PDB file of C-alpha atoms in Angstrom:
ATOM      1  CA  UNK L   1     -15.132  32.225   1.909  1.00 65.00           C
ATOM      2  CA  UNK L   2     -11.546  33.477   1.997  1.00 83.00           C
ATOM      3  CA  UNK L   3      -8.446  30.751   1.160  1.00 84.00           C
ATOM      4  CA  UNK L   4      -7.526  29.977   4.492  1.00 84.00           C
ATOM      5  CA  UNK L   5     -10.601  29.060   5.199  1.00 83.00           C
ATOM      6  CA  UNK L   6     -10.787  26.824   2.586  1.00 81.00           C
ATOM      7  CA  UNK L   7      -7.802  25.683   3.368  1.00 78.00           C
ATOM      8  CA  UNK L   8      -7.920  24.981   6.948  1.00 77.00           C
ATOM      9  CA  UNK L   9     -11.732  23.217   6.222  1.00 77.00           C
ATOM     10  CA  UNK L  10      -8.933  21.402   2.969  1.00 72.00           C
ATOM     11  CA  UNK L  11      -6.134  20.232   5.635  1.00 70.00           C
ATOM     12  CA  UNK L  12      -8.609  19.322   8.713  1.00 72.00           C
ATOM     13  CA  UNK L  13     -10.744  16.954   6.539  1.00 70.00           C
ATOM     14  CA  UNK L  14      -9.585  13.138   7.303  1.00 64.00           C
ATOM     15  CA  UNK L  15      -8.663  12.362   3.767  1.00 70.00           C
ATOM     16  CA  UNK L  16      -5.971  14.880   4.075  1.00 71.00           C
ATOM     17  CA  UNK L  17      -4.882  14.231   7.263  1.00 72.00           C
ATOM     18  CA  UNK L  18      -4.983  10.341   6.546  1.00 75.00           C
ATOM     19  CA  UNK L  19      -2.639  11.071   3.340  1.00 77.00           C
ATOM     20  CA  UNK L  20      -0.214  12.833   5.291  1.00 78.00           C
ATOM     21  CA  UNK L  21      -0.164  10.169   7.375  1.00 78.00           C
ATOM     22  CA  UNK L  22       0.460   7.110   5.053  1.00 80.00           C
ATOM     23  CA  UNK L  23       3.270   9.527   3.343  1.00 85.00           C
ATOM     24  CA  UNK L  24       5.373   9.962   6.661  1.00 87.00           C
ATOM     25  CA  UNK L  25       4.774   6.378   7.542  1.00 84.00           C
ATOM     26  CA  UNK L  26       5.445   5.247   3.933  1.00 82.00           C
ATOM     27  CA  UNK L  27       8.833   7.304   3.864  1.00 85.00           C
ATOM     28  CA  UNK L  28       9.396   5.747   7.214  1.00 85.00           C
ATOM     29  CA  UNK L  29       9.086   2.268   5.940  1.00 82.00           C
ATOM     30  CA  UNK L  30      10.957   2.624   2.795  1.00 82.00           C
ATOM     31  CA  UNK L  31      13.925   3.427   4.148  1.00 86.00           C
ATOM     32  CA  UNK L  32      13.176  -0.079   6.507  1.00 86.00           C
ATOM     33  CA  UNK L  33      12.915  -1.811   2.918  1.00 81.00           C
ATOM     34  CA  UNK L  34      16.211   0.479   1.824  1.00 81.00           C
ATOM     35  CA  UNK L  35      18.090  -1.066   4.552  1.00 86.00           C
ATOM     36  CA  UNK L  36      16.529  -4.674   4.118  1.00 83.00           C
ATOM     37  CA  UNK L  37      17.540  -4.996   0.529  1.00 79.00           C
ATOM     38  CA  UNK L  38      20.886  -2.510   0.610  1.00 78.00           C
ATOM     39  CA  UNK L  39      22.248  -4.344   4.097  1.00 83.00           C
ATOM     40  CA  UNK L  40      20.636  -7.829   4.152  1.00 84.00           C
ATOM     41  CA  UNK L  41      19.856  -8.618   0.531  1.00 80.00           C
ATOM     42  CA  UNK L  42      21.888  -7.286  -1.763  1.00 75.00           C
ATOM     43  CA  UNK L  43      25.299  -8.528   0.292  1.00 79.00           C
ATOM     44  CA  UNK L  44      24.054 -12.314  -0.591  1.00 82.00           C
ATOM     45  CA  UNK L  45      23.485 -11.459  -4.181  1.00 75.00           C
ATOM     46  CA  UNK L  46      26.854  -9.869  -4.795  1.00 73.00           C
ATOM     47  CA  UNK L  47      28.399 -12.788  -2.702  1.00 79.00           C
ATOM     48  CA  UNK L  48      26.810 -15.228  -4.964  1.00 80.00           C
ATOM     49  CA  UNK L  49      27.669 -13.236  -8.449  1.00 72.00           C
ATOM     50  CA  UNK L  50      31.484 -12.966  -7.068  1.00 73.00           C
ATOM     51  CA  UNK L  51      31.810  -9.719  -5.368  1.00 65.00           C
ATOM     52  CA  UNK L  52      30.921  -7.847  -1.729  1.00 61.00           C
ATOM     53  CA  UNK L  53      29.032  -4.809  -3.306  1.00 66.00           C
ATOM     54  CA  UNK L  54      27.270  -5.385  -5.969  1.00 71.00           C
ATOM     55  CA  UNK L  55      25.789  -1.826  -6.476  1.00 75.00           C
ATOM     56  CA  UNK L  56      29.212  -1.025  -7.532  1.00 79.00           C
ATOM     57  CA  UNK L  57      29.058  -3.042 -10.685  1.00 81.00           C
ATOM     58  CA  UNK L  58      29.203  -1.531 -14.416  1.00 83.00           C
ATOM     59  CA  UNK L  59      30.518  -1.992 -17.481  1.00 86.00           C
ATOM     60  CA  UNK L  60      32.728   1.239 -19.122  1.00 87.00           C
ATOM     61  CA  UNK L  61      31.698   3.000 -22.275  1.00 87.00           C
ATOM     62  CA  UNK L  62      34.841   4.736 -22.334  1.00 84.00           C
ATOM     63  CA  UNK L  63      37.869   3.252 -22.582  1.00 83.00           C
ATOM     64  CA  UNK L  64      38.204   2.843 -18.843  1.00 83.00           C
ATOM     65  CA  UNK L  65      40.484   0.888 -17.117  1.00 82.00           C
ATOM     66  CA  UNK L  66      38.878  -2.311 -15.205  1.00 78.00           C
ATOM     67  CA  UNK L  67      39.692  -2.340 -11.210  1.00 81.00           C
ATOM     68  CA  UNK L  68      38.729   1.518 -10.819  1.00 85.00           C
ATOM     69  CA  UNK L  69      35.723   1.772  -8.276  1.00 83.00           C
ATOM     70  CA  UNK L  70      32.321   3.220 -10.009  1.00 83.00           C
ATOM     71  CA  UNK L  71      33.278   6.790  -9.030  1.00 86.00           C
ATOM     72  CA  UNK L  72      36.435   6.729 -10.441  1.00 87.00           C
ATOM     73  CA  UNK L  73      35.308   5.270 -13.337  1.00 86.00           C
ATOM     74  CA  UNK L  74      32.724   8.127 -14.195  1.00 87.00           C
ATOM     75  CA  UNK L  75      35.121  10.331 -13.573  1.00 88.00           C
ATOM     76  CA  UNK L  76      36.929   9.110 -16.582  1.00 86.00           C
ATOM     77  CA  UNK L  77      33.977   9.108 -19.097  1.00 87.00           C
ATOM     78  CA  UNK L  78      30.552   7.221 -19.493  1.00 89.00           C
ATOM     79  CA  UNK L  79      29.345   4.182 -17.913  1.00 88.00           C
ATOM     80  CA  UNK L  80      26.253   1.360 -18.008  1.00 88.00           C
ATOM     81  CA  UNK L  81      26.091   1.081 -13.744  1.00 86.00           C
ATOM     82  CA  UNK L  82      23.434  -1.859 -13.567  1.00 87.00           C
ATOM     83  CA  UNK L  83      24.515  -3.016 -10.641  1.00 83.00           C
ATOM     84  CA  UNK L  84      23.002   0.184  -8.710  1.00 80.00           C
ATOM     85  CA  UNK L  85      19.770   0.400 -10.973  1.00 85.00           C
ATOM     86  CA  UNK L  86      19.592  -4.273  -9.994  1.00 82.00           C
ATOM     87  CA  UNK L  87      20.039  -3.207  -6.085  1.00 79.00           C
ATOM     88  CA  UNK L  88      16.841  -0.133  -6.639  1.00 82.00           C
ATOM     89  CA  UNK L  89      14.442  -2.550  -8.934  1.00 85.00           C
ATOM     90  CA  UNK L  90      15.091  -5.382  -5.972  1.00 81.00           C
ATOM     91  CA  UNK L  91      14.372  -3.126  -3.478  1.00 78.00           C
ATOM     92  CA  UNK L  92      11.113  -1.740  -5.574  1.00 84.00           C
ATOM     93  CA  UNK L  93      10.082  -5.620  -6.300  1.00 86.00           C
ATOM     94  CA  UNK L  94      10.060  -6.398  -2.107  1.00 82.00           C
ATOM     95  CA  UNK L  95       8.629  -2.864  -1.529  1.00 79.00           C
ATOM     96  CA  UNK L  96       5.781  -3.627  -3.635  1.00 83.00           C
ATOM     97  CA  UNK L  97       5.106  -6.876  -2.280  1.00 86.00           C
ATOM     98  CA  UNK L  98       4.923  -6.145   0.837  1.00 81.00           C
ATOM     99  CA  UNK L  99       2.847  -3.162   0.629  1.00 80.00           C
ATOM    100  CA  UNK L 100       0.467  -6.027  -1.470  1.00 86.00           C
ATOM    101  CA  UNK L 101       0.633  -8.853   1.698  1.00 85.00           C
ATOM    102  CA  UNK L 102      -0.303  -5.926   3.835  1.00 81.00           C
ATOM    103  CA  UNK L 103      -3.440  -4.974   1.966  1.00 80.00           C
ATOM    104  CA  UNK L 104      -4.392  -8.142   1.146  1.00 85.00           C
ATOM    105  CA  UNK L 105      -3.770  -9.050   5.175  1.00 84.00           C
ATOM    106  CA  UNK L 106      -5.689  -5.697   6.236  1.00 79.00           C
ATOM    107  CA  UNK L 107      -8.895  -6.125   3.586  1.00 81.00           C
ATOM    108  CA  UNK L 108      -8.615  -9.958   5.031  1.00 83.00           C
ATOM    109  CA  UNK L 109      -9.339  -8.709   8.708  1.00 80.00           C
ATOM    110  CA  UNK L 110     -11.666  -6.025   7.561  1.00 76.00           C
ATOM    111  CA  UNK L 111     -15.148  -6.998   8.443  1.00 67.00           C
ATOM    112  CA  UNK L 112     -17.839  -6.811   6.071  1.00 63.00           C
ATOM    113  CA  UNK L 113     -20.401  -4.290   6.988  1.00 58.00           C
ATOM    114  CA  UNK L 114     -23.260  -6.092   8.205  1.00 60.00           C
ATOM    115  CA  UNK L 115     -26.046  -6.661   6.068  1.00 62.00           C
ATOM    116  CA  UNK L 116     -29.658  -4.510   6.603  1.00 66.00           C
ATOM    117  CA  UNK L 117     -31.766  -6.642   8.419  1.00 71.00           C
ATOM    118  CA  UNK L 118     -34.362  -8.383   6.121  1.00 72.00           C
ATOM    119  CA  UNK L 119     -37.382  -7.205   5.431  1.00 69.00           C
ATOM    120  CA  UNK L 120     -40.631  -8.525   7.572  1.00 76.00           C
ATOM    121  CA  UNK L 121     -42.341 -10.854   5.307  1.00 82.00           C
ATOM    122  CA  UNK L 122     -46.218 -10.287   5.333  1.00 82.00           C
ATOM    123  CA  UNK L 123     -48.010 -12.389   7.582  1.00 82.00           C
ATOM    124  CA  UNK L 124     -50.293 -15.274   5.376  1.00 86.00           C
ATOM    125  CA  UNK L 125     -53.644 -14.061   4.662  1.00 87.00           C
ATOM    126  CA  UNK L 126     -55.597 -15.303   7.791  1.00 88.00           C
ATOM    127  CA  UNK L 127     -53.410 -13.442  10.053  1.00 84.00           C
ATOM    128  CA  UNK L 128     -54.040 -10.175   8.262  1.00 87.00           C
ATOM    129  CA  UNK L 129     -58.233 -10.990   8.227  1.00 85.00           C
ATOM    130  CA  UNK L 130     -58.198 -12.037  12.037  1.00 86.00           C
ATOM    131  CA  UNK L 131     -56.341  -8.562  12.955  1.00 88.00           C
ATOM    132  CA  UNK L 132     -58.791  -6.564  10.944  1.00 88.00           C
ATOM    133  CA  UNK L 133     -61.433  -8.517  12.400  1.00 89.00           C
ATOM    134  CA  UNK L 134     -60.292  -7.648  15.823  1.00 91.00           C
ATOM    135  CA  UNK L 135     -59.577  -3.445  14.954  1.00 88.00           C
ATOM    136  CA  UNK L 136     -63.249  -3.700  13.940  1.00 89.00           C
ATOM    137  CA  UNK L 137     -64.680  -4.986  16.956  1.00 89.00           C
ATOM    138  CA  UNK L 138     -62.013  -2.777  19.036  1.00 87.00           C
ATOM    139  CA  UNK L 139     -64.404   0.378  17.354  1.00 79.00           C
TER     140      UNK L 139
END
């Protein structure tokens, strides 16, 4: 069998094509959560802290002087910028929780595969000595 074959049978096989579909929808919806936590969320946090943009925030390693924005201030030397790496691990935390209400919701609505019928129970002992009865007079 030569590669492409293999790898046509590879890409054509639902698993694959199912993974490339959770990845473009998955990209899709990040950038929903991006926009939830970087335009929504985030703006109420740095409100309540004492400032509009709170990915902005850091403390300078260097010397730096304090009122230069977070560009500026790398520019001049090292920095600890936890107000970007807060805004990513919020936006991670509702990510993630969502992605867990969804599954939960979807294996919630899933409906169990229904159960092999049960097996006939033998019929009580008369039953089976009146039908052999009966194939012996059929002969």
């Amino acid at each position: 069998m030569s590669m492409m074959q293999e790898f046509r049978e590879f890409a054509v096989k639902g698993n694959a094509i199912d993974l490339a579909v959770g990845v473009i929808i998955g990209g899709a919806f990040g950038k929903i959560v991006d926009s939830i936590v970087g335009d929504l969320i985030m703006p109420i946090v740095g409100k309540l802290i004492g400032g509009l943009d709170f990915s902005s925030y850091y403390i300078p390693l260097a010397g730096q002087a304090a009122g230069l924005t977070l560009e500026e201030a790398k520019k001049s030397g090292a920095v600890f910028a936890y107000g970007n790496f807060v805004t990513i691990l919020v936006n991670f935390i509702l990510l993630a929780f969502i992605i867990f209400m969804m599954v939960k919701q979807i294996n919630r609505l899933k409906k169990e595969e229904p159960a092999a019928p049960p097996a006939p129970e033998a019929p009580p002992e008369e039953v089976q000595l009146l039908r052999e009865i009966r194939d012996s007079l059929k002969r």
